[in-house]
Tab-separated table of C-alpha atoms in Angstrom:
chain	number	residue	atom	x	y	z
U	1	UNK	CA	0.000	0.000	0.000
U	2	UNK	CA	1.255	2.951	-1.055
U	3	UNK	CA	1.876	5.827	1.757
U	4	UNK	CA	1.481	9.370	1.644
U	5	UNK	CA	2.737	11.317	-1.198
U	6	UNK	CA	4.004	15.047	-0.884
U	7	UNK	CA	5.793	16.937	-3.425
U	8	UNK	CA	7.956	18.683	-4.219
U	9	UNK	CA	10.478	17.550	-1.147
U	10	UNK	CA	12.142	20.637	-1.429
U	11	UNK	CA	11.996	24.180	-2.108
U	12	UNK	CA	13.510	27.033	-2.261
U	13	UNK	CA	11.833	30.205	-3.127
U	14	UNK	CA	12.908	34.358	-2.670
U	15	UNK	CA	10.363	36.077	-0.257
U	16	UNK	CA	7.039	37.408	-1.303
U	17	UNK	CA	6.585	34.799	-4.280
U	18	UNK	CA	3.928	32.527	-3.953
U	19	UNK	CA	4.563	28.370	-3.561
U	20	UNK	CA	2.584	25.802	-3.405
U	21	UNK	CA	2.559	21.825	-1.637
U	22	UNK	CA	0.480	18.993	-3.045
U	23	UNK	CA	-0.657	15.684	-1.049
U	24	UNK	CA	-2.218	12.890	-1.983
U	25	UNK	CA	-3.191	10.774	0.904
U	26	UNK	CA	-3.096	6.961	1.929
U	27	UNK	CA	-6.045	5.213	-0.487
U	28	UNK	CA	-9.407	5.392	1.781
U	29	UNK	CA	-8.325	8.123	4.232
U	30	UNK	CA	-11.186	10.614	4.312
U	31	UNK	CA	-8.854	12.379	6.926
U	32	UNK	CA	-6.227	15.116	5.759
U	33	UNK	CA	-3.740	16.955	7.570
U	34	UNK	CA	-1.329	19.353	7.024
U	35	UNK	CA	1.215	20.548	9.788
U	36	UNK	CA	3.943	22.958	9.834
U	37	UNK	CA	7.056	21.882	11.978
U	38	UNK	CA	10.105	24.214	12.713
U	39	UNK	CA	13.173	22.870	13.117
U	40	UNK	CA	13.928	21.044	16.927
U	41	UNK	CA	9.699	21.421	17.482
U	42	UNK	CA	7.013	18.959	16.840
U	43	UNK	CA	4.391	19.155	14.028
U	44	UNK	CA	1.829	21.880	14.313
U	45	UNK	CA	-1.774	22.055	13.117
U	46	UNK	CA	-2.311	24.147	10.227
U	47	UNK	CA	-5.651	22.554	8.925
U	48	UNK	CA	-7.468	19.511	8.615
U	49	UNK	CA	-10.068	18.235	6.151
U	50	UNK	CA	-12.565	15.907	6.698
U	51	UNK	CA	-13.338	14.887	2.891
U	52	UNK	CA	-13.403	18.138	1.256
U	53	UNK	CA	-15.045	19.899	3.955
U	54	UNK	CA	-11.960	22.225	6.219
U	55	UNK	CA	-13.572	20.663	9.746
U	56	UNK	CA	-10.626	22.761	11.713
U	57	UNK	CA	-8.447	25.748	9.878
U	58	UNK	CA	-8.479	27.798	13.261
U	59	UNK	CA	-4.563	27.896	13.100
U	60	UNK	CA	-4.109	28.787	9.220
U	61	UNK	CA	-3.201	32.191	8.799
U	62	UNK	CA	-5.529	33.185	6.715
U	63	UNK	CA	-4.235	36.471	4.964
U	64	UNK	CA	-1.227	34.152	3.235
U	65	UNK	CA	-1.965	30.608	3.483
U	66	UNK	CA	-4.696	28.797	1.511
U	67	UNK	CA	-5.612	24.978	1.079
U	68	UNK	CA	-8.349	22.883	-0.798
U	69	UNK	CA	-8.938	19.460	-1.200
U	70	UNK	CA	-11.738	19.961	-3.990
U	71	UNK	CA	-12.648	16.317	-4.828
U	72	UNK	CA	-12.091	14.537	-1.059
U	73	UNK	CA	-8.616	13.033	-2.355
U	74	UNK	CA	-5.323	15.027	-2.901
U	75	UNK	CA	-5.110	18.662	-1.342
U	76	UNK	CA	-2.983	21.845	-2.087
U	77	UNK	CA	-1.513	24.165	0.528
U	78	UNK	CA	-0.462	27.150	-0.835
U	79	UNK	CA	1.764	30.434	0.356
U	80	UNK	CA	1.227	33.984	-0.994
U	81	UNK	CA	3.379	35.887	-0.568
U	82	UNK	CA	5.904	33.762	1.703
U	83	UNK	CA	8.078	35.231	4.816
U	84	UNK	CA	11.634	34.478	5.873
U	85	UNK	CA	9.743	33.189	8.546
U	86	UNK	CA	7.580	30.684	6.313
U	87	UNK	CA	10.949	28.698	6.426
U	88	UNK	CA	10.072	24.556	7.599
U	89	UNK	CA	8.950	21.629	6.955
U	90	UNK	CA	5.645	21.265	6.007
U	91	UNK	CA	3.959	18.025	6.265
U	92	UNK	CA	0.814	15.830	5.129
U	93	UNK	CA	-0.235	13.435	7.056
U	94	UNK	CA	-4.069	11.490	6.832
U	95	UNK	CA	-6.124	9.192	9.009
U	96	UNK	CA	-8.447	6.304	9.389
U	97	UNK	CA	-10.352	5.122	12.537
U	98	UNK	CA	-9.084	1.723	13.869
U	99	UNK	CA	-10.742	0.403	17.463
U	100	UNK	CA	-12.373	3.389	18.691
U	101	UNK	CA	-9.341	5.751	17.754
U	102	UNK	CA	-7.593	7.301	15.389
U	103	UNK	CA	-3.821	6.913	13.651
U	104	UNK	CA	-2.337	9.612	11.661
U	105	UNK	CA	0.141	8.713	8.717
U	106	UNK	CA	2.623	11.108	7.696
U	107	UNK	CA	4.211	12.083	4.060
U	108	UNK	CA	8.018	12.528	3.964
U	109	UNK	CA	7.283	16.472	3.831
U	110	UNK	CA	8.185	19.482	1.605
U	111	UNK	CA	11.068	21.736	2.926
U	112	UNK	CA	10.653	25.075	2.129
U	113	UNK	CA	13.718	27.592	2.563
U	114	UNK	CA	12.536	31.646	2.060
U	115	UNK	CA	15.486	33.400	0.850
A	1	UNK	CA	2.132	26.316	29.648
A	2	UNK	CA	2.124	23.799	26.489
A	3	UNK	CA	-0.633	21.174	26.050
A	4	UNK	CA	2.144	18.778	26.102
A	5	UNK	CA	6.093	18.782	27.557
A	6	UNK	CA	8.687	16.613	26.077
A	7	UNK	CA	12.743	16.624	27.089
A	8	UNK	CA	14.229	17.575	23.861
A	9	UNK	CA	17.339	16.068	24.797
A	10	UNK	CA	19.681	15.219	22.817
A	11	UNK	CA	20.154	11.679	24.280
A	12	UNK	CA	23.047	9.127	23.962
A	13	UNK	CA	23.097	5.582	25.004
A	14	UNK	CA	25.491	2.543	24.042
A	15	UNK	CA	24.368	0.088	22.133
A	16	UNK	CA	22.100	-2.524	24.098
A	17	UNK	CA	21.023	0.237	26.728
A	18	UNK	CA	17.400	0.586	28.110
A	19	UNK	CA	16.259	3.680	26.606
A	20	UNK	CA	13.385	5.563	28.469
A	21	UNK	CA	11.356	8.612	27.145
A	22	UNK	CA	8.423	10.627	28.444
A	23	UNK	CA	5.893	13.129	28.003
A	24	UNK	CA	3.769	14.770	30.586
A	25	UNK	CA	0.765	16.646	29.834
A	26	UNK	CA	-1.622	19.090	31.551
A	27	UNK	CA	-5.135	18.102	29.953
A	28	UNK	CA	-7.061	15.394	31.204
A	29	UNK	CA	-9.155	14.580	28.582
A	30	UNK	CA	-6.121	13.200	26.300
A	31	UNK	CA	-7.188	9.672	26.099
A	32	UNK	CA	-5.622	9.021	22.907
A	33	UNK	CA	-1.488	8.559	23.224
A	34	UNK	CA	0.758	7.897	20.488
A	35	UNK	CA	4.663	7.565	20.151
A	36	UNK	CA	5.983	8.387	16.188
A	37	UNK	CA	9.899	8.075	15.096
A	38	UNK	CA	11.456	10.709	12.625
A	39	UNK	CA	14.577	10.364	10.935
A	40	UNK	CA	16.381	13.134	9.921
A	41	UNK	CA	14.583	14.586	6.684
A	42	UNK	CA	11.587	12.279	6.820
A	43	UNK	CA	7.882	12.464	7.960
A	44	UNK	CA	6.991	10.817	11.452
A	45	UNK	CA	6.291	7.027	11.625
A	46	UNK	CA	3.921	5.311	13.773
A	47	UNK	CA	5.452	3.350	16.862
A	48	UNK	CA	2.981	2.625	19.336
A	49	UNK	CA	-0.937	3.624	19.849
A	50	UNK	CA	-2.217	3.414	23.281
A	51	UNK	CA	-5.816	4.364	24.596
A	52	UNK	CA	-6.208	5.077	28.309
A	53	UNK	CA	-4.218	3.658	30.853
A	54	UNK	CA	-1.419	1.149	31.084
A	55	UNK	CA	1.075	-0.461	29.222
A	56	UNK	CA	1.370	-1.949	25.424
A	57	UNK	CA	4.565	-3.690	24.384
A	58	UNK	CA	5.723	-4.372	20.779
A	59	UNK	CA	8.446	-6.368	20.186
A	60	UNK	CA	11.474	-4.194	22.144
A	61	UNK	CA	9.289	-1.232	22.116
A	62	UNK	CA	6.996	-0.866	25.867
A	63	UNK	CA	4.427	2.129	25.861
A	64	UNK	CA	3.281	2.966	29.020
A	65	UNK	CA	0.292	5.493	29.967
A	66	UNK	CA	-0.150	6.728	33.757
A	67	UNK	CA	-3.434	8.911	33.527
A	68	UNK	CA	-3.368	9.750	37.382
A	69	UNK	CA	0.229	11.338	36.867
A	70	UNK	CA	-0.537	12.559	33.056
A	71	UNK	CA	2.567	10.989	32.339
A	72	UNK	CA	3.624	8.690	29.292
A	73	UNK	CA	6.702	6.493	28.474
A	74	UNK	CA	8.329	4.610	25.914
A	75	UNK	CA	10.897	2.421	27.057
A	76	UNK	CA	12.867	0.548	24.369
A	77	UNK	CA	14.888	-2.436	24.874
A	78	UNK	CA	17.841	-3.613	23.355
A	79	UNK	CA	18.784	-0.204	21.704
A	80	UNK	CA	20.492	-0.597	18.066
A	81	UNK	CA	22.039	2.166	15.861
A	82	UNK	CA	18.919	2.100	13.882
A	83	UNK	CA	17.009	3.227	16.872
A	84	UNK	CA	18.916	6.904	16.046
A	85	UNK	CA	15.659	9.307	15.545
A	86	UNK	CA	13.983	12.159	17.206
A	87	UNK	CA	10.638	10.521	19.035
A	88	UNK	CA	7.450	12.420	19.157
A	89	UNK	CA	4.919	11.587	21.843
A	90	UNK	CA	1.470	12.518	20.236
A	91	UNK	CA	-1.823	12.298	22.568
A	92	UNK	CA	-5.606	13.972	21.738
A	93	UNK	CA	-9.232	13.695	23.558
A	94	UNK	CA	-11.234	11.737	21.137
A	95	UNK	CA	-11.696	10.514	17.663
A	96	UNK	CA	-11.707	13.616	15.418
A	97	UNK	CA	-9.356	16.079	17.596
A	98	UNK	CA	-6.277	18.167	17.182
A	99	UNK	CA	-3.325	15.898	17.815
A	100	UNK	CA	-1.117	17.536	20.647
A	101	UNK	CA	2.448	17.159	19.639
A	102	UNK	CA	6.124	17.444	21.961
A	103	UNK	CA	8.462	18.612	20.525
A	104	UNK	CA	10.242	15.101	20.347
A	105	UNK	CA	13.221	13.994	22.308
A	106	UNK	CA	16.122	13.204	19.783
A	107	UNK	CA	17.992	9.541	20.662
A	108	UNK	CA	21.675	8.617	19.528
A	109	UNK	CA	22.482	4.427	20.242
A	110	UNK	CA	26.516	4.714	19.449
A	111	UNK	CA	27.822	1.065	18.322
């Protein structure tokens, strides 16, 4: 079975241009993620998708970041214009329900360097 | 205060040590408690899933879950090389919520 796919793994971009991630979760995951995670800190929250509906974007900023997951499958996170401090790792992760909980897969990530 | 407090380490054991790692956290409705391995320049990986209290083992890997302390640990056994990572104890309140991260607690097993 085939994990989660990010791309690109890495980019590097001057400030104030735009950039964009792409995901395509784990076959059968209705659950999306995507998390932001500095260096030496562990993943945070940016927004999460149950199908294509955002359930929980309360820690997106808004007046840069965007995301959509228009058909319930793969999903786009995109920056406009990016910081110096938009700098990290920026990962994808999706979910199913097994015994009651819940277990969150992660893609390999997309490092992102603002010059 | 954070949701969730992790020693960031860095840790170094010889090879063959007992490796122990913990988490404590401040909100008692995290029922759901997770332990994920990252190498270096690669997404977090799954180790151990634990709901409630007590203790789940795994081959070398024990999880262990003490609700009346808020307190969580991952002991490994029989540490290799490969064991080398940064691990990230996860936890959340129910099916559906925000994952609380640490900020992971980076391990070195010299050979």
């Amino acid at each position: 079975e085939a994990g989660v796919v990010q791309s690109p793994r890495y980019k590097i971009i001057e400030k104030k241009q735009p950039v964009a991630f792409w995901c395509n979760p784990i076959s059968g995951h209705n659950t999306l993620y995507w998390y932001l995670q500095n260096l030496g800190q562990g993943p945070e929250l940016l927004i999460r998708y149950e199908n294509e509906e955002a359930v929980d974007d309360s820690q997106l900023p808004k007046d840069r970041f965007s995301a959509e997951r228009l058909k319930g499958v793969d999903s786009t996170l995109k920056i406009q214009p990016a910081e110096l401090g938009d700098s990290a790792v920026y990962l994808c992760a999706s979910s199913s329900q097994t015994g009651g909980g819940e277990t969150q897969y992660f893609g390999p990530g997309t490092r992102l360097l603002v010059l | 205060q954070k949701e969730v407090e992790q020693d960031p380490g860095p840790l170094s054991v010889p090879e063959g040590a007992i490796v122990s790692l913990n988490c404590t956290y401040s909100n008692s409705a995290f029922q759901y408690f997770m332990w994920y391995r990252q190498y270096s320049r690669k997404g977090p990986e799954l180790l151990m899933y634990t709901y409630s209290s007590g203790n789940k083992e795994d081959g070398r890997f024990t999880a262990q879950v003490d609700k009346s302390s808020k307190y969580i640990s991952l002991f490994i056994r029989d540490s290799q090389p490969s064991d080398s990572a940064t691990y990230l104890c996860a936890m959340s309140a129910n099916t559906g919520n925000q994952f609380y991260f640490g900020t992971g607690t980076s391990l070195t097993v010299i050979p």
